[in-house]
Coordinates of C-alpha atoms in Angstrom, one line a residue:
Chain A
M1 CA -7.0 -4.8 -1.8
F2 CA -3.2 -5.9 -3.2
E3 CA 0.0 -4.5 -2.9
G4 CA 2.6 -4.7 -5.4
L5 CA 0.9 -6.9 -7.5
N6 CA 2.7 -8.2 -10.8
L7 CA 1.2 -11.1 -12.4
E8 CA 0.9 -12.1 -16.0
L9 CA -1.1 -14.7 -17.2
E10 CA -0.9 -16.1 -20.8
A11 CA -3.5 -17.7 -23.1
G12 CA -3.4 -21.6 -23.7
H13 CA -2.9 -22.6 -20.2
V14 CA -5.2 -23.5 -17.0
Y15 CA -4.6 -21.5 -13.7
G16 CA -5.5 -22.3 -10.5
L17 CA -6.1 -19.9 -8.4
L18 CA -5.5 -21.1 -4.8
G19 CA -5.9 -19.2 -1.3
K20 CA -7.5 -20.0 1.7
N21 CA -11.1 -18.1 2.2
G22 CA -10.8 -14.3 2.4
A23 CA -7.3 -14.6 0.9
G24 CA -8.3 -12.9 -1.4
K25 CA -9.1 -14.5 -5.0
S26 CA -12.2 -12.9 -5.9
S27 CA -10.9 -9.4 -5.7
L28 CA -8.4 -10.8 -8.1
L29 CA -10.6 -12.5 -10.3
M30 CA -12.9 -9.2 -10.0
Q31 CA -10.4 -6.7 -10.8
I32 CA -9.2 -9.1 -13.8
A33 CA -13.0 -8.5 -15.5
G34 CA -13.4 -4.8 -14.6
L35 CA -15.6 -5.6 -11.8
L36 CA -12.9 -3.6 -9.3
F37 CA -10.3 -1.3 -9.9
P38 CA -7.3 -1.1 -9.2
V39 CA -6.2 2.0 -6.5
S40 CA -3.3 2.6 -8.6
G41 CA -1.6 0.9 -11.3
T42 CA -2.9 -1.2 -14.1
C43 CA -5.2 -4.4 -15.0
K44 CA -4.5 -5.1 -18.7
V45 CA -6.1 -8.0 -20.2
M46 CA -6.3 -8.9 -23.4
G47 CA -4.6 -5.5 -24.1
Y48 CA -7.7 -3.6 -22.8
E49 CA -7.5 -2.3 -19.6
S50 CA -10.2 -3.9 -17.5
K51 CA -12.0 -1.0 -15.6
Y52 CA -13.5 0.8 -18.9
R53 CA -15.2 -2.6 -19.3
Q54 CA -15.4 -2.1 -23.0
P55 CA -17.5 -4.4 -25.4
S56 CA -15.3 -5.8 -27.3
F57 CA -12.8 -6.7 -24.0
L58 CA -16.3 -8.1 -22.4
S59 CA -17.4 -10.0 -26.0
N60 CA -13.8 -11.5 -25.1
L61 CA -14.0 -12.5 -21.3
F62 CA -16.7 -14.5 -19.4
L63 CA -16.9 -14.7 -15.7
V64 CA -19.2 -17.9 -14.1
P65 CA -18.9 -15.7 -10.1
E66 CA -19.5 -17.6 -7.0
E67 CA -22.5 -16.3 -6.8
F68 CA -24.2 -16.3 -10.1
Y69 CA -27.5 -14.5 -11.7
L70 CA -29.4 -16.6 -14.1
P71 CA -33.2 -14.9 -15.5
Q72 CA -36.2 -17.0 -14.9
V73 CA -36.4 -17.9 -18.3
S74 CA -36.2 -20.9 -20.7
I75 CA -32.4 -22.4 -21.4
D76 CA -33.0 -21.9 -25.2
R77 CA -34.7 -18.0 -23.8
Y78 CA -31.5 -17.5 -22.4
V79 CA -29.0 -18.9 -24.8
N80 CA -31.0 -16.6 -27.6
T81 CA -30.9 -13.4 -25.5
Y82 CA -27.5 -13.8 -24.7
A83 CA -25.2 -15.5 -27.1
P84 CA -25.5 -12.7 -30.0
F85 CA -23.6 -10.9 -27.7
Y86 CA -20.4 -13.6 -27.9
P87 CA -19.4 -14.1 -31.5
N88 CA -17.5 -16.9 -30.9
F89 CA -20.6 -18.7 -29.4
D90 CA -21.1 -22.3 -30.4
E91 CA -24.9 -23.5 -29.5
K92 CA -23.6 -27.0 -31.1
A93 CA -20.8 -26.9 -28.3
F94 CA -23.2 -25.7 -25.7
H95 CA -25.8 -28.4 -26.2
Q96 CA -22.8 -31.0 -26.2
Y97 CA -21.6 -29.9 -22.3
L98 CA -25.9 -29.8 -21.5
H99 CA -25.5 -33.6 -22.1
E100 CA -22.3 -34.1 -20.8
F101 CA -23.2 -32.4 -17.4
Q102 CA -27.2 -34.4 -18.0
V103 CA -28.5 -31.1 -17.9
P104 CA -32.5 -31.4 -19.4
R105 CA -32.4 -29.3 -22.2
N106 CA -36.3 -28.6 -21.9
Q107 CA -36.5 -27.6 -18.1
K108 CA -36.9 -24.2 -17.2
L109 CA -34.0 -22.6 -15.4
T110 CA -36.7 -21.6 -12.2
E111 CA -37.2 -25.5 -11.8
M112 CA -33.4 -26.0 -11.3
S113 CA -31.1 -27.3 -8.5
Y114 CA -28.4 -24.4 -7.7
G115 CA -25.9 -27.5 -9.0
Q116 CA -27.8 -27.6 -12.2
K117 CA -28.4 -23.9 -13.0
K118 CA -24.3 -23.9 -11.8
K119 CA -23.9 -26.4 -15.0
V120 CA -25.6 -24.6 -17.1
I121 CA -23.6 -21.3 -16.8
I122 CA -20.0 -23.3 -16.7
S123 CA -21.7 -24.9 -19.8
F124 CA -22.8 -21.5 -21.8
G125 CA -19.3 -19.8 -20.5
L126 CA -17.5 -22.8 -22.0
A127 CA -19.5 -22.2 -25.4
T128 CA -19.2 -18.4 -25.7
N129 CA -15.4 -19.3 -26.7
T130 CA -13.9 -16.3 -25.3
K131 CA -10.0 -15.5 -25.2
C132 CA -10.7 -15.3 -21.1
L133 CA -12.6 -17.5 -19.2
I134 CA -12.9 -17.1 -15.3
M135 CA -14.4 -18.9 -12.7
D136 CA -14.7 -18.2 -9.1
E137 CA -15.4 -21.5 -7.0
P138 CA -17.0 -23.3 -10.1
T139 CA -16.9 -26.6 -8.6
N140 CA -19.2 -25.5 -5.3
G141 CA -22.2 -26.7 -5.2
L142 CA -21.6 -29.8 -8.0
D143 CA -21.8 -33.3 -6.8
I144 CA -18.9 -35.6 -7.1
P145 CA -19.8 -37.2 -10.2
S146 CA -20.4 -33.6 -11.7
K147 CA -16.9 -32.3 -9.8
S148 CA -15.5 -35.0 -12.8
Q149 CA -17.4 -34.4 -15.7
F150 CA -16.0 -30.4 -14.8
R151 CA -12.7 -31.6 -15.3
K152 CA -13.2 -33.8 -18.6
V153 CA -15.0 -30.6 -19.9
I154 CA -12.6 -27.9 -19.2
A155 CA -9.7 -30.5 -19.8
A156 CA -11.5 -30.6 -23.5
A157 CA -12.0 -26.7 -23.5
V158 CA -8.3 -25.7 -23.4
N159 CA -6.8 -24.5 -26.5
E160 CA -3.8 -22.3 -27.6
E161 CA -5.7 -19.0 -27.4
K162 CA -7.9 -19.7 -24.1
C163 CA -6.6 -18.4 -20.8
I164 CA -9.0 -19.9 -18.1
V165 CA -8.6 -18.8 -15.0
I166 CA -9.8 -21.2 -11.9
S167 CA -9.9 -20.1 -8.4
T168 CA -10.9 -22.1 -5.5
H169 CA -10.1 -23.7 -1.9
Q170 CA -11.1 -26.6 -2.6
V171 CA -8.0 -27.9 -4.3
R172 CA -8.2 -31.7 -4.7
D173 CA -11.1 -30.3 -7.7
L174 CA -8.6 -29.3 -9.9
D175 CA -6.2 -32.3 -9.7
N176 CA -4.9 -33.2 -13.0
L177 CA -6.6 -29.9 -14.7
I178 CA -4.6 -26.9 -14.2
D179 CA -1.0 -26.5 -15.7
N180 CA -0.4 -23.2 -13.3
I181 CA -0.3 -23.0 -10.1
V182 CA -0.7 -19.5 -8.4
V183 CA -1.4 -19.6 -4.1
I184 CA -2.7 -16.4 -2.9
D185 CA -2.2 -15.4 0.8
N186 CA -3.2 -12.4 2.9
H187 CA -3.5 -10.8 -0.1
K188 CA -0.3 -11.4 -1.9
I189 CA 0.9 -13.6 -4.7
I190 CA 3.3 -15.7 -2.4
F191 CA 3.4 -18.7 -5.0
K192 CA 3.1 -19.2 -8.8
Q193 CA 5.0 -21.9 -10.9
D194 CA 3.9 -24.3 -13.6
V195 CA 2.8 -27.6 -12.6
E196 CA 5.8 -29.0 -14.8
T197 CA 8.5 -27.4 -13.0
V198 CA 7.1 -28.0 -9.2
T199 CA 6.9 -32.2 -10.4
E200 CA 10.5 -31.9 -11.4
K201 CA 11.9 -30.1 -8.7
L202 CA 9.3 -32.1 -5.6
S203 CA 8.0 -34.9 -5.3
F204 CA 5.3 -36.3 -3.9
R205 CA 5.1 -39.7 -1.8
S206 CA 3.5 -41.3 1.4
V207 CA 5.8 -42.6 3.8
K208 CA 5.2 -44.6 7.2
Q209 CA 8.0 -43.3 8.9
L210 CA 9.3 -39.8 8.8
D211 CA 12.9 -40.9 9.1
E212 CA 12.3 -43.2 5.9
T213 CA 12.9 -39.8 4.0
E214 CA 16.2 -37.4 3.4
N215 CA 15.2 -34.1 2.4
V216 CA 12.1 -33.9 3.7
V217 CA 10.7 -30.1 2.6
F218 CA 7.1 -30.6 4.0
A219 CA 5.8 -33.6 5.8
E220 CA 2.1 -34.2 7.2
S221 CA 0.7 -36.8 9.3
S222 CA -1.7 -39.2 7.1
V223 CA -4.1 -42.3 8.1
L224 CA -1.2 -44.3 6.6
G225 CA 1.7 -42.3 8.2
H226 CA 2.9 -39.3 6.5
A227 CA 2.3 -37.7 3.2
V228 CA 5.5 -35.7 2.7
I229 CA 7.5 -34.1 0.2
T230 CA 10.7 -34.1 -0.6
E231 CA 13.2 -32.7 -3.3
N232 CA 12.9 -34.6 -6.8
A233 CA 16.6 -36.0 -7.0
G234 CA 16.1 -37.6 -10.8
G235 CA 14.3 -35.0 -12.0
T236 CA 12.1 -36.9 -13.8
P237 CA 8.1 -35.4 -13.3
G238 CA 6.1 -37.4 -11.0
R239 CA 2.6 -37.3 -9.4
L240 CA 1.1 -33.6 -7.9
D241 CA -0.6 -33.5 -4.5
M242 CA -2.2 -30.4 -4.8
E243 CA -3.2 -30.0 -1.6
L244 CA 0.1 -31.1 0.2
L245 CA 1.7 -28.6 -2.1
F246 CA -1.1 -26.2 -1.2
N247 CA -0.6 -27.0 2.7
A248 CA 3.3 -26.2 2.3
V249 CA 3.4 -23.5 0.3
L250 CA 1.5 -21.4 3.3
E251 CA 3.7 -23.2 5.6
P252 CA 5.3 -19.7 7.6
S253 CA 8.8 -21.5 7.0
G254 CA 8.5 -20.7 3.1
R255 CA 11.0 -24.0 2.5
I256 CA 9.0 -24.4 -0.5
N257 CA 9.5 -20.9 -1.8
Q258 CA 13.0 -20.9 -1.6
L259 CA 13.4 -24.2 -4.1
F260 CA 12.0 -21.7 -6.6
Chain B
M1 CA -49.8 -7.8 -18.6
S2 CA -48.7 -4.9 -16.9
L3 CA -50.3 -2.8 -19.4
V4 CA -53.7 -4.6 -18.7
V5 CA -53.3 -3.9 -15.5
L6 CA -52.6 -0.1 -15.9
V7 CA -55.5 0.0 -17.9
G8 CA -58.0 -1.6 -15.9
V9 CA -56.5 0.9 -12.6
L10 CA -56.9 3.9 -14.4
I11 CA -60.7 2.8 -15.9
A12 CA -61.4 2.3 -12.1
L13 CA -59.8 5.3 -10.5
G14 CA -61.7 7.3 -13.7
L15 CA -65.0 5.7 -13.5
I16 CA -65.0 6.1 -9.4
G17 CA -64.0 10.4 -10.2
I18 CA -66.8 10.4 -13.3
F19 CA -69.9 8.7 -11.2
T20 CA -68.9 10.9 -8.1
N21 CA -68.9 14.0 -10.3
S22 CA -71.8 16.5 -10.4
G23 CA -71.3 17.6 -13.6
D24 CA -72.6 16.0 -16.8
I25 CA -69.9 16.5 -19.3
I26 CA -66.3 15.5 -18.7
R27 CA -64.0 18.1 -19.4
P28 CA -60.2 17.8 -19.8
T29 CA -59.7 19.8 -16.7
F30 CA -61.2 16.9 -15.0
L31 CA -58.9 14.6 -16.3
L32 CA -55.9 16.6 -15.8
P33 CA -55.2 16.0 -12.3
F34 CA -55.8 12.6 -12.5
Y35 CA -53.1 12.2 -15.5
G36 CA -50.6 14.6 -13.8
I37 CA -50.7 12.6 -10.9
L38 CA -50.5 9.7 -12.3
L39 CA -47.8 10.4 -14.7
F40 CA -45.7 11.3 -12.3
V41 CA -46.4 8.3 -9.3
A42 CA -46.2 5.5 -12.2
G43 CA -43.2 7.0 -14.5
L44 CA -41.2 8.1 -10.9
I45 CA -41.9 4.7 -9.4
F46 CA -40.8 2.7 -12.7
S47 CA -37.6 5.4 -13.5
G48 CA -36.7 4.3 -9.7
F49 CA -36.3 0.6 -10.2
S50 CA -33.9 1.5 -13.3
F51 CA -30.7 0.4 -11.9
M52 CA -32.0 -1.7 -8.5
Q53 CA -30.0 -5.0 -10.1
L54 CA -26.8 -3.4 -9.3
G55 CA -27.6 -3.6 -5.6
D56 CA -27.3 -7.1 -5.9
K57 CA -24.0 -8.8 -6.5
P58 CA -24.9 -11.4 -8.9
K59 CA -27.3 -9.2 -11.1
G60 CA -24.6 -6.4 -10.8
I61 CA -22.3 -8.6 -11.9
D62 CA -24.6 -9.8 -14.9
Y63 CA -25.5 -6.6 -16.2
L64 CA -22.1 -5.1 -15.9
L65 CA -20.7 -7.9 -17.9
L66 CA -22.8 -7.9 -20.5
P67 CA -20.9 -6.9 -23.7
A68 CA -22.4 -3.8 -24.3
S69 CA -21.0 -0.4 -23.7
H70 CA -22.1 1.6 -20.8
F71 CA -23.7 4.3 -22.8
E72 CA -25.4 1.5 -25.0
K73 CA -26.6 0.4 -21.4
F74 CA -27.7 3.6 -19.9
L75 CA -29.4 4.9 -23.4
T76 CA -31.2 1.9 -23.3
T77 CA -32.6 2.4 -19.6
L78 CA -33.0 6.6 -20.3
L79 CA -35.3 5.4 -23.6
V80 CA -37.2 2.8 -21.4
T81 CA -37.9 4.6 -18.6
T82 CA -38.8 8.3 -20.9
V83 CA -39.9 7.4 -24.4
G84 CA -41.3 3.7 -23.7
F85 CA -43.2 5.1 -20.6
L86 CA -44.9 7.7 -21.6
L87 CA -45.6 5.7 -24.5
V88 CA -47.3 2.8 -22.8
Y89 CA -47.9 5.2 -20.2
H90 CA -50.3 7.3 -23.1
V91 CA -51.8 4.3 -24.4
A92 CA -53.2 3.3 -21.0
F93 CA -54.7 6.5 -20.6
G94 CA -56.2 7.0 -23.4
T95 CA -57.7 3.2 -23.8
A96 CA -59.0 4.0 -20.2
T97 CA -60.5 7.3 -21.2
F98 CA -62.6 5.9 -23.9
I99 CA -63.8 2.7 -22.5
G100 CA -64.4 4.9 -19.1
A101 CA -66.5 7.7 -21.0
G102 CA -67.8 5.0 -23.5
I103 CA -69.7 3.1 -20.4
V104 CA -70.6 6.7 -18.9
S105 CA -71.9 7.7 -22.3
L106 CA -74.0 4.1 -22.8
S107 CA -75.3 4.5 -18.6
K108 CA -76.5 7.9 -19.2
D109 CA -77.6 7.6 -22.8
K110 CA -75.3 10.5 -23.9
H111 CA -72.0 12.1 -25.4
V112 CA -70.4 12.5 -22.2
I113 CA -66.8 13.8 -22.9
E114 CA -65.7 17.3 -23.9
T115 CA -62.5 16.9 -26.3
G116 CA -61.3 20.4 -26.9
F117 CA -57.9 21.7 -25.5
S118 CA -57.9 25.5 -24.5
D119 CA -54.5 27.4 -24.3
D120 CA -54.2 27.3 -20.6
L121 CA -54.6 23.8 -20.7
K122 CA -52.0 23.4 -23.1
R123 CA -49.4 25.4 -21.7
D124 CA -50.4 23.5 -18.2
L125 CA -49.4 20.2 -20.0
I126 CA -45.9 21.4 -21.5
Q127 CA -45.4 22.9 -17.6
I128 CA -46.8 19.5 -16.7
Y129 CA -43.9 17.6 -19.1
H130 CA -41.0 19.6 -18.0
F131 CA -41.6 18.9 -14.7
W132 CA -42.0 15.0 -15.0
F133 CA -38.7 15.5 -17.3
V134 CA -37.0 17.6 -14.4
A135 CA -38.2 14.9 -11.9
Q136 CA -37.6 11.7 -14.1
A137 CA -33.8 13.1 -13.9
I138 CA -33.7 13.0 -10.4
I139 CA -34.9 9.6 -9.5
L140 CA -32.9 8.1 -12.1
L141 CA -29.8 9.5 -10.7
G142 CA -30.9 8.9 -7.6
S143 CA -31.8 5.1 -8.5
A144 CA -27.8 5.0 -9.9
Y145 CA -26.4 5.7 -6.8
F146 CA -29.2 4.8 -4.4
H147 CA -29.8 0.6 -5.3
K148 CA -32.5 -0.3 -2.4
Y149 CA -35.3 2.1 -1.6
S150 CA -33.5 4.6 -4.1
I151 CA -36.9 6.2 -4.2
V152 CA -37.1 6.8 -1.0
K153 CA -33.3 7.9 -0.4
T154 CA -33.9 9.8 -3.5
L155 CA -36.3 11.9 -2.2
F156 CA -34.5 12.5 0.9
A157 CA -31.4 13.8 -0.1
L158 CA -33.3 15.9 -2.2
F159 CA -34.8 17.8 0.8
I160 CA -31.8 17.7 2.2
F161 CA -30.5 19.5 -0.7
I162 CA -33.4 21.9 -0.8
L163 CA -33.2 22.6 2.7
L164 CA -29.2 23.6 2.5
I165 CA -29.5 25.8 -0.6
G166 CA -32.7 27.4 1.8
L167 CA -30.0 27.7 4.6
V168 CA -26.8 29.1 2.4
N169 CA -29.3 31.5 1.1
A170 CA -31.3 32.7 4.1
A171 CA -27.5 33.4 5.7
F172 CA -26.5 35.5 2.2
M173 CA -29.8 37.3 2.6
N174 CA -29.2 37.6 6.3
I175 CA -25.5 39.5 5.4
L176 CA -26.3 41.4 2.8
F177 CA -29.3 43.1 3.7
H178 CA -28.7 43.0 7.8
G179 CA -31.7 44.5 9.8
H180 CA -34.2 45.1 6.6
L181 CA -35.2 41.8 6.0
A182 CA -38.7 40.8 6.8
H183 CA -38.1 38.1 8.8
W184 CA -35.1 36.1 8.8
A185 CA -35.8 33.4 6.4
A186 CA -38.0 36.0 3.9
S187 CA -35.9 35.1 0.6
A188 CA -36.7 32.4 -2.3
P189 CA -33.2 31.1 -3.4
F190 CA -32.7 32.6 -7.1
F191 CA -35.9 34.6 -7.3
G192 CA -36.5 37.5 -4.3
V193 CA -35.9 38.5 -0.7
A194 CA -38.4 40.5 1.2
L195 CA -37.6 43.3 2.7
V196 CA -38.6 46.4 5.1
R197 CA -37.0 50.0 5.8
D198 CA -36.0 49.2 9.1
S199 CA -37.2 46.3 11.4
N200 CA -39.5 48.5 13.3
V201 CA -42.1 48.5 10.3
E202 CA -44.5 46.1 9.9
V203 CA -44.3 42.9 8.0
Y204 CA -46.7 43.3 5.7
R205 CA -45.1 46.4 4.3
S206 CA -42.4 44.9 3.3
I207 CA -41.4 45.1 -0.4
F208 CA -40.1 42.0 -2.8
L209 CA -37.1 42.6 -4.2
E210 CA -37.5 40.1 -7.2
A211 CA -34.2 38.8 -9.3
P212 CA -34.0 40.8 -12.8
L213 CA -36.5 39.0 -15.4
W214 CA -33.2 37.6 -17.6
V215 CA -32.1 36.1 -14.5
K216 CA -35.4 34.1 -14.2
D217 CA -35.8 33.4 -17.8
T218 CA -32.2 32.2 -17.4
M219 CA -33.0 30.0 -14.6
F220 CA -36.1 28.4 -16.2
F221 CA -34.4 27.8 -19.0
V222 CA -31.8 25.8 -17.2
W223 CA -34.3 23.9 -15.2
R224 CA -36.3 23.1 -18.2
F225 CA -33.3 22.0 -20.8
I226 CA -30.2 22.1 -18.9
L227 CA -31.0 20.6 -15.9
P228 CA -32.6 16.8 -16.9
P229 CA -30.0 16.5 -19.5
A230 CA -26.9 17.2 -17.1
L231 CA -28.8 14.8 -14.3
W232 CA -28.8 12.0 -16.9
A233 CA -24.9 12.5 -17.6
L234 CA -24.4 12.5 -14.2
A235 CA -26.2 9.1 -13.8
Y236 CA -24.3 7.8 -17.2
F237 CA -20.8 8.9 -15.3
R238 CA -21.9 6.9 -12.1
L239 CA -22.4 3.5 -14.2
K240 CA -19.7 4.0 -15.5
D241 CA -17.6 4.3 -12.7
K242 CA -20.0 1.1 -10.4
E243 CA -17.5 -1.8 -9.0
I244 CA -19.3 -4.5 -7.3

């Protein structure tokens, strides 16, 4: 699936795994979770080789898959059955997350819509307090207010001991949420940088005419004129346009990568 | 709920059998075929569903990522499909027999069931259990390999496996006893071979060359006590190596 993959993710960060459909994001997440095995080399997570799926490894990792399964029981029954497997599970936090997502506690999982079920599994995943939390396309199926709620909830859950990896092809959903960007294309990691470095080196803005700007690294037509990426001469971090950066990284010329 | 349905079905089947039977007394030998057939049918269907969740990606992820070791997951499945099933089945069959015999006794106004077990019957029952454990282990292994229509696929794979063993055995026998076999397929793998002095002698004058008793005893021992655990171990390793 991946050739010559060399990727190290650290605790205390929220990684955004970006890529087009079929780029290999889900496969990479599956490898991290031990659901796919590398043909050669190793995939080590928290010191464990993921393919062995040891209980101590699994109790410290939670995966929210794109297509997920929830048994046909009530929320309380689900928690009573699954929570004991996660020693750091915080039931109070779980109910708090459900409240923030506006999911009724007494509703049965069978009676819920796909979006509501997704909110339940995201809330459960966060409440497990595992050191590694992986989410594959978590915003799929969430309405616009819920996406914003999702960003708030994740931002509140980050701590120094936790490594959160979120994959998505809807890059705008991760705006102001992730602190590290990993771009996958054609089963290769083509870009890995922290947001601070990106915003220190690059400037994202909109201009009416392209000739107004010098040192354009990448430009895209927009309704108001052009969205451009230029070199950040001052070095002062500015705002990040994730979608623009993503498109620039995927550009065949690879000019962005030359700057890092 | 499933137990109630099972008891109901067993009572219905038992009553049909009893009322269509001409004899007055229900003997254990009368119940044995019902008992054996249902034990195999229900038990093997139940075992066939053991790892069906692995055929469905979301359920498979949920199962494989549950924080428990592969051995714990496998052992749980094995205990549920063997000890758990046998326990439930015997409770259901016992209850059904008790209720069915009660209904018949009331309708005929006399005691109709004989409870004594002969030594032959006990031997038959032990054989049934040995065969059941072998069949259960085969179906469980099949369930770990084939996640959809596992029973049908397992039975087909078993048929192909037996056919291949039979063909390989027949080929070897034809090489070893060239011109002296009663006919090309006159041999039973691991058991014996039918031979004639020369090809002009009638088949009914053939002699059956059997494997020595110690070989047969060893094979029988392996069949009863080694094969089921070996198949369970294979199923466990299959589960351990499962990817989604």
